[in-house]
Coordinates of N, CA and C in Angstrom, one line a residue:
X21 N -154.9 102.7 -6.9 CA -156.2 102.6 -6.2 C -156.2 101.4 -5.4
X22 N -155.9 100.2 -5.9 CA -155.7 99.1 -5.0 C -154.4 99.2 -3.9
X23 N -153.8 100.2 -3.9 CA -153.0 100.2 -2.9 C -153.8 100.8 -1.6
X24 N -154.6 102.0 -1.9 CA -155.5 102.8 -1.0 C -156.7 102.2 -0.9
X25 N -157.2 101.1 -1.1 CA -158.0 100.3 -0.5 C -157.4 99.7 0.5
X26 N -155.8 98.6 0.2 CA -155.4 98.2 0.8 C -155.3 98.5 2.1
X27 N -155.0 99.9 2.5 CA -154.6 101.0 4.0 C -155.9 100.7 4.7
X28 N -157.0 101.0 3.7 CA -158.2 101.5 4.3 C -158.9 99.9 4.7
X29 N -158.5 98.9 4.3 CA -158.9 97.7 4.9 C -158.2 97.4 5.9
X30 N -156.9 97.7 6.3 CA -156.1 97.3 7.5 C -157.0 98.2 8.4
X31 N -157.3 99.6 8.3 CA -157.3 100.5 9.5 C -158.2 100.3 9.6
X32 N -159.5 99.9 8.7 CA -161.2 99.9 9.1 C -161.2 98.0 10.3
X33 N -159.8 97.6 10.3 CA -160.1 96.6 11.4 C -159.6 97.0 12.5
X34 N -158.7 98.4 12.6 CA -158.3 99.0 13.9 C -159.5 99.7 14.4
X35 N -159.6 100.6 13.8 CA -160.2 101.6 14.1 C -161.4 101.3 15.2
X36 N -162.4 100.2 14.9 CA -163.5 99.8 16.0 C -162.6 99.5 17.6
X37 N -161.6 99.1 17.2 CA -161.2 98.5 18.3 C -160.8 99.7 19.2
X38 N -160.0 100.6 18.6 CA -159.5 101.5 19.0 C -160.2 102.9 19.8
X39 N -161.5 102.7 18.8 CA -162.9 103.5 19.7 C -163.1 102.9 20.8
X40 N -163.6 101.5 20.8 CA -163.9 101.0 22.1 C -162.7 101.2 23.4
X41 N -161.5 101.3 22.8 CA -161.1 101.2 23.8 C -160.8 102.5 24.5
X42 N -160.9 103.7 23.6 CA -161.2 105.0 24.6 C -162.1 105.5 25.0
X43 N -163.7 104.6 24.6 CA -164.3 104.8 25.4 C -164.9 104.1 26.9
X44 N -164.3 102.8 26.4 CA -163.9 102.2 28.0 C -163.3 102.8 29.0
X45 N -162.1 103.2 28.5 CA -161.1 104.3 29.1 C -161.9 105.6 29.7
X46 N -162.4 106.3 28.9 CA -163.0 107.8 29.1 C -164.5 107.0 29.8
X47 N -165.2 106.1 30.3 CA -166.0 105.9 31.0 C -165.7 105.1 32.7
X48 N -164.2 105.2 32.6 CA -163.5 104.9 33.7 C -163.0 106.0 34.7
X49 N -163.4 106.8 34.2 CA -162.4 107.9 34.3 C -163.5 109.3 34.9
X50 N -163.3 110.4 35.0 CA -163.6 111.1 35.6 C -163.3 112.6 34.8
X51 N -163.7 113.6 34.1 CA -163.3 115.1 33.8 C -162.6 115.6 35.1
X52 N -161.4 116.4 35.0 CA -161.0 117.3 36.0 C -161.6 118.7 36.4
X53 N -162.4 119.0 35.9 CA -163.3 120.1 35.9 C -164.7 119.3 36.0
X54 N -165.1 120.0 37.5 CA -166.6 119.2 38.1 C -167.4 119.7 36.9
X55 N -167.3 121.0 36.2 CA -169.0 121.6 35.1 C -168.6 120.9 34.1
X56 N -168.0 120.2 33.9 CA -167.7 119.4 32.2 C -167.6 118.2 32.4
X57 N -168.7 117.4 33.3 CA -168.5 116.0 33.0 C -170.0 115.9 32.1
X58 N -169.6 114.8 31.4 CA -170.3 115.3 29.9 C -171.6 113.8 30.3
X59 N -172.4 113.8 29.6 CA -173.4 113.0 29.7 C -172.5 111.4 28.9
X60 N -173.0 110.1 29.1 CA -172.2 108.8 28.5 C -173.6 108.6 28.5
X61 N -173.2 107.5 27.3 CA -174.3 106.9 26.8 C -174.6 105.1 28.0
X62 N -176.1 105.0 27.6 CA -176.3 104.1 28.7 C -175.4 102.8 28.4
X63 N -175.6 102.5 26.9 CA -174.3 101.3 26.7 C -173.2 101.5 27.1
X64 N -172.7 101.9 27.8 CA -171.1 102.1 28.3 C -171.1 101.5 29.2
X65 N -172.2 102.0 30.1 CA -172.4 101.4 31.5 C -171.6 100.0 31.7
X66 N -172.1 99.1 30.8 CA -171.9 97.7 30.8 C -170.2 97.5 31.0
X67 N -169.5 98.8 30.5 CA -168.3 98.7 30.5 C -167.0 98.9 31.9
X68 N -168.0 100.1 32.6 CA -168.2 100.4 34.1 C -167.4 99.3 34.8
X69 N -166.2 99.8 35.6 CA -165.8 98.7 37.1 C -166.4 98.9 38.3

């Protein structure tokens, strides 16, 4: 059991980072199909170039 804590404390310090960084990504970025560009949330914006 303390070994599977152990995993789950390394990845619970990836994991935020790793969201942010595809949603930075996927708010950079554009759908290739004009009917599926999907609604982003207004906090992203800030992320926006």
């Amino acid at each position: 059991m303390k070994k599977v804590n152990k995993i789950i404390a390394k990845i619970s310090t990836v994991l935020p980072v790793l969201a942010l960084m595809v949603g930075i990504i996927a708010a950079n970025s554009a759908c290739v199909s004009y009917y599926h560009q999907p609604e982003t949330p207004s906090a992203m914006d800030a992320y926006r170039k």
